[in-house]
mmCIF file of C-alpha atoms in Angstrom:
data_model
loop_
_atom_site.group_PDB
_atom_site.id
_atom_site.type_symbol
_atom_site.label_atom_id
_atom_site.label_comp_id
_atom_site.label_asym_id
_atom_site.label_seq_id
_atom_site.Cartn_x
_atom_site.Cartn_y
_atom_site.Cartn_z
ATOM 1 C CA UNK A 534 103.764 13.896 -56.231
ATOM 2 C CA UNK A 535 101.372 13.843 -59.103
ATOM 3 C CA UNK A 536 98.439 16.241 -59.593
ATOM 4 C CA UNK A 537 96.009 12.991 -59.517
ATOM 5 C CA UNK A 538 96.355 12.820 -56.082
ATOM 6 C CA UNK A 539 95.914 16.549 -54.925
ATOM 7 C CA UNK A 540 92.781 17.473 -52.619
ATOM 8 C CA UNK A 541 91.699 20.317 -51.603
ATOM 9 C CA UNK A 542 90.416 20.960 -48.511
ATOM 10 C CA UNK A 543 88.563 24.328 -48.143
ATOM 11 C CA UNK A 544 88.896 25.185 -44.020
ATOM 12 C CA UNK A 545 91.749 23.056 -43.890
ATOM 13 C CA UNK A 546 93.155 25.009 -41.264
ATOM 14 C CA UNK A 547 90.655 24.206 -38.742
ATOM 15 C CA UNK A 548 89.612 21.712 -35.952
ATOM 16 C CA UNK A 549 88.249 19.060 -38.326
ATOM 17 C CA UNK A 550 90.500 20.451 -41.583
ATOM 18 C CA UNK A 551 93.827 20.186 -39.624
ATOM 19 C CA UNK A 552 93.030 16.336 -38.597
ATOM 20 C CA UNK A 553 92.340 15.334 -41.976
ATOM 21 C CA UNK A 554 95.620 17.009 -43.042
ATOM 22 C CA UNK A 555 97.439 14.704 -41.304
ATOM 23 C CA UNK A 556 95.376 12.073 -42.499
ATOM 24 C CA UNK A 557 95.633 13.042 -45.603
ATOM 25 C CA UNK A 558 99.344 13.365 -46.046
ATOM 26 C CA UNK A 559 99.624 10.248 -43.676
ATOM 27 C CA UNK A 560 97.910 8.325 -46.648
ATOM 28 C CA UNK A 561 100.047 10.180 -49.527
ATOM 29 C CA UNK A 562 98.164 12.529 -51.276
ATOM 30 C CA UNK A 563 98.863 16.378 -51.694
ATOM 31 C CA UNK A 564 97.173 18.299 -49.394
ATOM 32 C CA UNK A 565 95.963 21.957 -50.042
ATOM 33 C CA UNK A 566 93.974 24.105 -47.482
ATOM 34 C CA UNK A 567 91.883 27.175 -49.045
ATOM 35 C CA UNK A 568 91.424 29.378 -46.042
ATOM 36 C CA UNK A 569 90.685 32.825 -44.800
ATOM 37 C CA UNK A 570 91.620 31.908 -41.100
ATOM 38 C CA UNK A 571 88.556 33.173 -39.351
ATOM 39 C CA UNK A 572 88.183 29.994 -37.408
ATOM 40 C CA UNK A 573 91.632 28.193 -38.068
ATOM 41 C CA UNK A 574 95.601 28.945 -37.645
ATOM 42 C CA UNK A 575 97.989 29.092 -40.936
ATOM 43 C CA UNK A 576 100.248 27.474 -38.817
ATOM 44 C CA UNK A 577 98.293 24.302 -37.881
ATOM 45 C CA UNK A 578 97.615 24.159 -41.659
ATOM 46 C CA UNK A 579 101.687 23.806 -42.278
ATOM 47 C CA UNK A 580 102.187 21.954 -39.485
ATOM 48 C CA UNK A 581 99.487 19.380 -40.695
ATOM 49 C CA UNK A 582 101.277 18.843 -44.069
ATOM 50 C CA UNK A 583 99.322 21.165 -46.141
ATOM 51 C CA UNK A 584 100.187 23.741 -48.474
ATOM 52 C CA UNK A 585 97.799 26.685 -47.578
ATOM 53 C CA UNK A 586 96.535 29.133 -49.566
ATOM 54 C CA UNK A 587 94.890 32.010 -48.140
ATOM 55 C CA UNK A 588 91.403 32.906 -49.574
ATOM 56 C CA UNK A 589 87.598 33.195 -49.155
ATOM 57 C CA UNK A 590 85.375 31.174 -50.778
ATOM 58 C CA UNK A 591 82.812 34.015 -51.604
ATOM 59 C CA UNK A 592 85.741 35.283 -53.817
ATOM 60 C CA UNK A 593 84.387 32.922 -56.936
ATOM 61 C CA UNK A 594 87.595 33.669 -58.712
ATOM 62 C CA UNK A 595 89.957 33.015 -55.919
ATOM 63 C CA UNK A 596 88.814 29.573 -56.085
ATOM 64 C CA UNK A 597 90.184 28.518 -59.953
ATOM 65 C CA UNK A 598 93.834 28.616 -59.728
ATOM 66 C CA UNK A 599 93.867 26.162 -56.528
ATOM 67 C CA UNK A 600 91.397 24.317 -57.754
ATOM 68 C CA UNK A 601 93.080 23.566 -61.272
ATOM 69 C CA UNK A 602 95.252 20.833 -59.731
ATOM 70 C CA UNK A 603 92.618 19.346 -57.361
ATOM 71 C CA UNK A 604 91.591 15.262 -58.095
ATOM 72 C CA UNK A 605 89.114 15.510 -55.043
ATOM 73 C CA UNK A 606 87.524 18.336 -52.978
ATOM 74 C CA UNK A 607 86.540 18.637 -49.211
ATOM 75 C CA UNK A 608 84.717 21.306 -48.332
ATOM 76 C CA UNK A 609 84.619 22.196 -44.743
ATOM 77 C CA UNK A 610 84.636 26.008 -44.864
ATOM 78 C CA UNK A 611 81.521 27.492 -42.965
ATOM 79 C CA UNK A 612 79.888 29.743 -40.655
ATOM 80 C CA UNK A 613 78.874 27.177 -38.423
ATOM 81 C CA UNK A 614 77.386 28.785 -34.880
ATOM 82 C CA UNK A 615 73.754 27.788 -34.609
ATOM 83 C CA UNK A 616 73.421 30.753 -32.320
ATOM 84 C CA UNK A 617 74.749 33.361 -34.505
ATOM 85 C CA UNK A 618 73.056 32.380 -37.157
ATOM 86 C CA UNK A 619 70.063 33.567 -35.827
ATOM 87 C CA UNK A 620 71.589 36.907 -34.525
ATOM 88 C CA UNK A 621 72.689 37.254 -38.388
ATOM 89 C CA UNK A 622 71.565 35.001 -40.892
ATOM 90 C CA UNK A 623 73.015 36.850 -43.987
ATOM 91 C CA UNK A 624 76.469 36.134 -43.121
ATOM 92 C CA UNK A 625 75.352 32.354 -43.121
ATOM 93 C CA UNK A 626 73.882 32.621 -46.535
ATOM 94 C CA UNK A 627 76.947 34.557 -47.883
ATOM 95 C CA UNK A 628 79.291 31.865 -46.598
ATOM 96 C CA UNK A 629 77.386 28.624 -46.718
ATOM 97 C CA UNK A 630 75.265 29.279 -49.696
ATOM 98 C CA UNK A 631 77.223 31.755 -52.025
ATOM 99 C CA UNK A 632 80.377 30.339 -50.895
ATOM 100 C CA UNK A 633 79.530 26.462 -51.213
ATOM 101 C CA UNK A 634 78.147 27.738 -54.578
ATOM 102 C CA UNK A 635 81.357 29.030 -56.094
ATOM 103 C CA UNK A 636 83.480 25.748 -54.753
ATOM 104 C CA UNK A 637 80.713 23.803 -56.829
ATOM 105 C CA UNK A 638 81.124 25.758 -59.220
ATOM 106 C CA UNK A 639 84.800 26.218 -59.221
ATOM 107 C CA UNK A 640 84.948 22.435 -58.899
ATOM 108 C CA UNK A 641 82.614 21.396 -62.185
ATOM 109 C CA UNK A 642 84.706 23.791 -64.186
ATOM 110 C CA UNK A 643 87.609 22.618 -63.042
ATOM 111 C CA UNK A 644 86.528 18.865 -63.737
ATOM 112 C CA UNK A 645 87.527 17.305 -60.434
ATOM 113 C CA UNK A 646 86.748 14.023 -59.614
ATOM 114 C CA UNK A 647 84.697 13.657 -56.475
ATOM 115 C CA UNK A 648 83.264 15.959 -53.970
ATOM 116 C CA UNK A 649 82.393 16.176 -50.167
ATOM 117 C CA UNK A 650 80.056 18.677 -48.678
ATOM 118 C CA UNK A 651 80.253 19.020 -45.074
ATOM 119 C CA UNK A 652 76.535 19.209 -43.290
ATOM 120 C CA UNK A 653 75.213 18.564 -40.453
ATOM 121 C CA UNK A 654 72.331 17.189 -38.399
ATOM 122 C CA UNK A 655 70.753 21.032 -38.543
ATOM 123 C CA UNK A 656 68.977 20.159 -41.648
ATOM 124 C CA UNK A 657 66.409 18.377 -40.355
ATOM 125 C CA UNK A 658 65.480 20.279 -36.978
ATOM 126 C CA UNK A 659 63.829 18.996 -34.324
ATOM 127 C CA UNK A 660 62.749 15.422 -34.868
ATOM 128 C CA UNK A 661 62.124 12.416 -33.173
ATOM 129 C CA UNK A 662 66.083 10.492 -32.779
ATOM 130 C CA UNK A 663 67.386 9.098 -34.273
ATOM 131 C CA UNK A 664 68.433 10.615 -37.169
ATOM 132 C CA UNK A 665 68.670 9.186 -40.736
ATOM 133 C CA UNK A 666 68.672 10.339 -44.417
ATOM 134 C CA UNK A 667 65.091 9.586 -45.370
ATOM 135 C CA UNK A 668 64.079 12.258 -42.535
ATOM 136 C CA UNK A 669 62.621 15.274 -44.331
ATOM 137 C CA UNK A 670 64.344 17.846 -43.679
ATOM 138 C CA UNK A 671 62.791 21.077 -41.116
ATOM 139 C CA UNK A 672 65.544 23.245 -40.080
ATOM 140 C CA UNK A 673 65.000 25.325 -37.045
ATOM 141 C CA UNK A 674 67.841 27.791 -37.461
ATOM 142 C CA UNK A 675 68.951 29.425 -40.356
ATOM 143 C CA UNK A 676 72.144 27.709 -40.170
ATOM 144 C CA UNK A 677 70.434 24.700 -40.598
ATOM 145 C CA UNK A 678 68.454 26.200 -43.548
ATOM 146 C CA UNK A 679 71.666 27.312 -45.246
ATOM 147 C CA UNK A 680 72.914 23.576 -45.182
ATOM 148 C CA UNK A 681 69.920 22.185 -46.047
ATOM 149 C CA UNK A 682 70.648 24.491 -49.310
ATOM 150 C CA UNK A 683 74.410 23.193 -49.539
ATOM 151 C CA UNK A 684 72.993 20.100 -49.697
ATOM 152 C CA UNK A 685 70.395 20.933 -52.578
ATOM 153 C CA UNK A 686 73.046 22.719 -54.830
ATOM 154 C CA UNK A 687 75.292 19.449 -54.752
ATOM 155 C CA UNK A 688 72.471 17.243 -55.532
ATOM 156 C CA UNK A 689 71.528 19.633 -58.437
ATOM 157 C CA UNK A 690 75.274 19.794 -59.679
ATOM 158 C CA UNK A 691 75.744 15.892 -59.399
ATOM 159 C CA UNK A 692 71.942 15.662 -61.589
ATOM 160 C CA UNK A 693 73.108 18.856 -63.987
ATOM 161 C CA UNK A 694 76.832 18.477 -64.628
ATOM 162 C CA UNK A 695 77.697 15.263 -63.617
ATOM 163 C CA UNK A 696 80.242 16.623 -60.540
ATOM 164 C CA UNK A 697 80.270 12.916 -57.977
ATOM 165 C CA UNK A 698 79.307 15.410 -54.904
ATOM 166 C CA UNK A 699 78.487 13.109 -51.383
ATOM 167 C CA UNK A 700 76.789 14.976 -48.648
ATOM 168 C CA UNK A 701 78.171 13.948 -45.280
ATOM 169 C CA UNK A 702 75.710 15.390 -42.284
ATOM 170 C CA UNK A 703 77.785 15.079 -39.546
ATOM 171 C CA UNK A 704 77.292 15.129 -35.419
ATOM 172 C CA UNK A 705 78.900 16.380 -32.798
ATOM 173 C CA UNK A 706 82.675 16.343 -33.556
ATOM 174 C CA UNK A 707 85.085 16.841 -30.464
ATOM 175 C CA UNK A 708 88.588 16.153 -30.828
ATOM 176 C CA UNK A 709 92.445 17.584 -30.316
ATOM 177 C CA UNK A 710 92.808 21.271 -32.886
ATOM 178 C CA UNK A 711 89.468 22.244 -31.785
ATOM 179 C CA UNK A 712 90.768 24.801 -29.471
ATOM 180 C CA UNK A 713 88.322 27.752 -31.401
ATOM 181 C CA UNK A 714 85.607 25.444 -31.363
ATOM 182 C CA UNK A 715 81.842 26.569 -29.855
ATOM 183 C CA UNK A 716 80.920 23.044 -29.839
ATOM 184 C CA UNK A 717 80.325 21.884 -26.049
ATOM 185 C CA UNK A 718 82.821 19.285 -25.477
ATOM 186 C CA UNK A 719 86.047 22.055 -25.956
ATOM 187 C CA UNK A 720 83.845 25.176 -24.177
ATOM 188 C CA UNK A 721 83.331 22.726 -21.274
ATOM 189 C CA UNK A 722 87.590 22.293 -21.527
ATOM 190 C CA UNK A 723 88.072 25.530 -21.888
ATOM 191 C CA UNK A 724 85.556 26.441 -18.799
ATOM 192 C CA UNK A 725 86.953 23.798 -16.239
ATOM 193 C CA UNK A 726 90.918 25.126 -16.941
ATOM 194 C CA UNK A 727 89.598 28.484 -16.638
ATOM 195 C CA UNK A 728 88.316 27.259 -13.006
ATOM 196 C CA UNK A 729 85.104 28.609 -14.393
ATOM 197 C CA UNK A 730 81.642 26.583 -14.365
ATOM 198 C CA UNK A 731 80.215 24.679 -16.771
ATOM 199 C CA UNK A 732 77.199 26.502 -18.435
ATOM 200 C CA UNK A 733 74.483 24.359 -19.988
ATOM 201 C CA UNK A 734 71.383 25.934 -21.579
ATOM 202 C CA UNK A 735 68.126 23.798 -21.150
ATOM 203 C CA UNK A 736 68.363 21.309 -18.235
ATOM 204 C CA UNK A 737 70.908 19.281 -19.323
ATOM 205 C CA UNK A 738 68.625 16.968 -20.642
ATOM 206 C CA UNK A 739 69.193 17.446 -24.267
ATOM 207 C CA UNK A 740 71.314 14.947 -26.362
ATOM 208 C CA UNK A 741 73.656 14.658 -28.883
ATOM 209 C CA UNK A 742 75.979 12.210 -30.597
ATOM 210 C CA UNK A 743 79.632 13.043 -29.956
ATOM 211 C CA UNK A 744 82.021 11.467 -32.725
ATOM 212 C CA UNK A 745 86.005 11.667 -32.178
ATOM 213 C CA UNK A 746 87.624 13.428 -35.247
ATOM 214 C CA UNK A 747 89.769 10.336 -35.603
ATOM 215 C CA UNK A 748 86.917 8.622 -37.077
ATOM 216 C CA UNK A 749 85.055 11.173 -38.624
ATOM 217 C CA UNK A 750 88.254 11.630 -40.612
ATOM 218 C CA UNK A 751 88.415 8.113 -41.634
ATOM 219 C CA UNK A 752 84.676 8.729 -43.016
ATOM 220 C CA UNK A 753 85.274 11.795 -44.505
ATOM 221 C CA UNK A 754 88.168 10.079 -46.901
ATOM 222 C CA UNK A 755 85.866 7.074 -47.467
ATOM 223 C CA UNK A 756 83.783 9.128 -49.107
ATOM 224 C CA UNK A 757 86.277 11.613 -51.192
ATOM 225 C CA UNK A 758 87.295 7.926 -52.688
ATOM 226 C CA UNK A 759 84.074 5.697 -53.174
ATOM 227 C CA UNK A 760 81.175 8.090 -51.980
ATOM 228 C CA UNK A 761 78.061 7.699 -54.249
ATOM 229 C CA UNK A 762 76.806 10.142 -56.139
ATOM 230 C CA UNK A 763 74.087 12.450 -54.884
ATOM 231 C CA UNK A 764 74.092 10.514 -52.156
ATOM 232 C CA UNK A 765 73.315 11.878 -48.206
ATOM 233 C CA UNK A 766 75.206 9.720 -45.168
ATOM 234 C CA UNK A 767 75.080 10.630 -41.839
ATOM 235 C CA UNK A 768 78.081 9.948 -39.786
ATOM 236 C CA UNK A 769 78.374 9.866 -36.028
ATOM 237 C CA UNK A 770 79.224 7.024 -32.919
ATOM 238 C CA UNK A 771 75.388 6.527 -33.226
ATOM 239 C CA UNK A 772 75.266 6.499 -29.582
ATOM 240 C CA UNK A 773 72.885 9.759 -27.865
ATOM 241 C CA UNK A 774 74.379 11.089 -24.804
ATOM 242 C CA UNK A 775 73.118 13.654 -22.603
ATOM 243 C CA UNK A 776 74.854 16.557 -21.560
ATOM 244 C CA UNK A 777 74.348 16.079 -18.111
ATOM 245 C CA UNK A 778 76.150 12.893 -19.133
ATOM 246 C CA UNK A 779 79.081 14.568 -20.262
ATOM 247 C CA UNK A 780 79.123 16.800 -17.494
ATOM 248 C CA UNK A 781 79.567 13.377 -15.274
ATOM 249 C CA UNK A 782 82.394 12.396 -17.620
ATOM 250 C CA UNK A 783 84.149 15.348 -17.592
ATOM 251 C CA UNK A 784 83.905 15.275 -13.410
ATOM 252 C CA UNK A 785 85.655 11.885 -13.682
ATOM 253 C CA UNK A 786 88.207 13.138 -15.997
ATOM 254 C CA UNK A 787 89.373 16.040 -13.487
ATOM 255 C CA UNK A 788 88.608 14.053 -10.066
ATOM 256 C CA UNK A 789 90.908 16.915 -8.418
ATOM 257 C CA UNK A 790 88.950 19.726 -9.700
ATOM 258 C CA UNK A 791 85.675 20.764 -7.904
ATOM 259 C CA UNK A 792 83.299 21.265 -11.501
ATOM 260 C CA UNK A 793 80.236 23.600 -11.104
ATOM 261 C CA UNK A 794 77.105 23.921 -13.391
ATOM 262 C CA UNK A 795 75.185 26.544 -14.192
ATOM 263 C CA UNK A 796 71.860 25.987 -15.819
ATOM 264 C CA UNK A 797 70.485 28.776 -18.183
ATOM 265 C CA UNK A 798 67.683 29.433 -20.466
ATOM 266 C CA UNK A 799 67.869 27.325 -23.775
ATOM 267 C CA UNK A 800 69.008 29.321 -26.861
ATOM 268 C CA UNK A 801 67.271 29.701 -29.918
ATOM 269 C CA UNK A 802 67.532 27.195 -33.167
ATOM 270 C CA UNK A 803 69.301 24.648 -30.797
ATOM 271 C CA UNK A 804 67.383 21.185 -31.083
ATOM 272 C CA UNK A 805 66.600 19.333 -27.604
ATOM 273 C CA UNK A 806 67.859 15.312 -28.976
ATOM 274 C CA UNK A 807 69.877 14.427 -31.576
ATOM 275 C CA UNK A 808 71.646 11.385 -32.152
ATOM 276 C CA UNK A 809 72.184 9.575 -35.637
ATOM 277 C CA UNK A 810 71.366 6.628 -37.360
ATOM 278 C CA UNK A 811 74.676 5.233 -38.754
ATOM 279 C CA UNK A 812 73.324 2.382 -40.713
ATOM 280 C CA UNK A 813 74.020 3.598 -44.423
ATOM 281 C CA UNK A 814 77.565 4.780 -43.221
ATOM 282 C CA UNK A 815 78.302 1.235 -42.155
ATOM 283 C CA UNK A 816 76.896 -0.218 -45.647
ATOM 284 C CA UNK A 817 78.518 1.703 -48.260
ATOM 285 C CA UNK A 818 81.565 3.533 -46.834
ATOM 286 C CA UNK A 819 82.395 0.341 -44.610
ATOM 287 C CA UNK A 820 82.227 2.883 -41.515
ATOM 288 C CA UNK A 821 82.845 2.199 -37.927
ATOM 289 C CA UNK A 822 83.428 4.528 -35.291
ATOM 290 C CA UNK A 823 86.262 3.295 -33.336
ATOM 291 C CA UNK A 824 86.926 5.316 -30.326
ATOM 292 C CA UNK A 825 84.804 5.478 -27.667
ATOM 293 C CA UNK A 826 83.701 8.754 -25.879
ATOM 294 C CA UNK A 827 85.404 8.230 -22.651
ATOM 295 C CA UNK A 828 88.970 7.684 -24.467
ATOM 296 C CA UNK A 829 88.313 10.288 -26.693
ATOM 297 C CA UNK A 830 87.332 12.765 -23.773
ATOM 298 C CA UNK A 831 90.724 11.710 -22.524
ATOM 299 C CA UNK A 832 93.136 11.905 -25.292
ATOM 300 C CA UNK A 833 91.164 15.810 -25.810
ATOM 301 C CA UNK A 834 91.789 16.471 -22.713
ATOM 302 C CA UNK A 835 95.431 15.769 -22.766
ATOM 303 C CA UNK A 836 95.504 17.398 -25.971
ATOM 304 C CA UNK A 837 94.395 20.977 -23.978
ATOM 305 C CA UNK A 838 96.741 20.335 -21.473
ATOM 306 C CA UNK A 839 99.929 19.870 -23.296
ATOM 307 C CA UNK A 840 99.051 22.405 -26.409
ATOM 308 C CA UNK A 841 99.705 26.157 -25.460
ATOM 309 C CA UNK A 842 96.988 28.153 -26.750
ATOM 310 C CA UNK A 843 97.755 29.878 -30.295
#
């Protein structure tokens, strides 16, 4: 296979990396994963079809021998715990500034042809749902902050060096491979096969906009191949849910199981609502969610059940 059709995928090996693997290879391009394995498994990488090479992107120079071959990048590697964040916001700025700095830069040098910057919804903070890319942008954790400046440096590259860089802000992503994850969907998984309750900080009130990997996959590659320039897109189902909501959901997915909640104090830098405005997805990247959350609950589900924890 030709060099033309090479992408790198920096976090390849995890939850969202390791689905768009298999897309990837599914579709016929050479896949590479750049990866330290702090939140993924070298052997999910290989098993998705990528070649993985291990490295951390706040090693600038690590970056330019795997990046020499790459047509298109996807970068996906980040520290990406809201709450940690504001226990230790240096390690976000190491990994999601410094780090999303030397891909840029790695990737301009190496004179690659398009460029996706994973975000997130934590740019803009706390505002009124739903959520859409004229929003300005008020982060209220400093992972939120340290996206926000992801998504500056790959407007300035795009306006400086020319490097076609498309921010994608994404929602909640749930899906199989996210095993590791911290997101609610696989702790509330993890918690009921545990026979453990499900904790929910707040009052179960608060929102968010779950999107199956499956289709956030299918955006993500959109992009790599037509994505405009400079350009911000939000992608999600578009549809707010509450987690009291999913807590009902997940109750009819285990009818056998007797599922407790416990209700604690809301944690810092975690927004109350959140769901997004898919509207500009739809226009230019031709983007439609397809699955719905209760079959996606189910095929995640089934996905715990029959994978053996690695």
């Amino acid at each position: 296979m030709s060099e033309a059709s090479t992408v790198l995928v920096t976090g390849g090996c995890g939850f969202i990396g390791v689905n768009l693997g298999r897309m990837l290879v599914a579709r016929g391009f050479r896949a590479v994963a750049f990866d330290d394995f702090s939140a993924g498994s070298r052997r999910d990488g290989e098993e998705a079809g990528y070649e993985v090479i291990e490295g951390d992107i706040r090693d600038a120079d690590s970056l330019k021998g795997p990046m020499s071959q790459a047509r298109y990048v996807i970068h996906l590697a980040a520290h990406t715990n809201v709450v940690e964040s504001v226990q230790d916001p240096r390690t976000d700025t190491d990994v999601n500034v410094i780090g999303t700095l030397n891909v840029l830069m790695a990737a301009r040098d190496a004179g690659v042809e398009g460029f996706v910057f994973a975000s997130s919804n934590a740019p803009l903070g706390d505002v009124e749902p739903p959520v859409r890319e004229v929003l300005a942008p008020r982060p209220a954790s400093p992972y939120g902050a340290t996206k926000l400046a992801g998504e500056g440096l790959c407007s300035a590259f795009t306006r400086s060096y020319g490097l076609r860089t498309t921010v994608l802000r994404f929602s909640n992503v749930y899906g199989p491979f996210s095993y590791r994850k911290g997101s609610v969907v696989a702790v509330f998984l993890r918690q009921i096969m545990r026979g453990e309750p499900l904790v929910i900080y707040g009052d179960g009130t608060q929102t968010r906009d779950f999107i199956f990997v499956d289709d956030l996959c299918r955006g993500i590659l959109a992009a790599m191949e037509r994505g405009e320039a400079g350009e911000i897109i939000h992608l999600g189902s578009g549809v707010e849910t509450s987690i009291n909501e999913l807590v009902e959901m997940m109750r009819a997915l285990f009818p056998d199981r007797e599922i407790r909640t416990v209700y604690e104090e809301p944690r810092p830098g975690e927004i109350l609502r959140s769901y997004s405005d898919i509207s500009k997805a739809r226009r230019t990247l031709a983007f439609e969610p397809e699955v719905e959350l209760s079959r996606g609950l189910e095929v995640t589900k089934r996905w715990f059940e029959e994978s053996t924890v690695r």
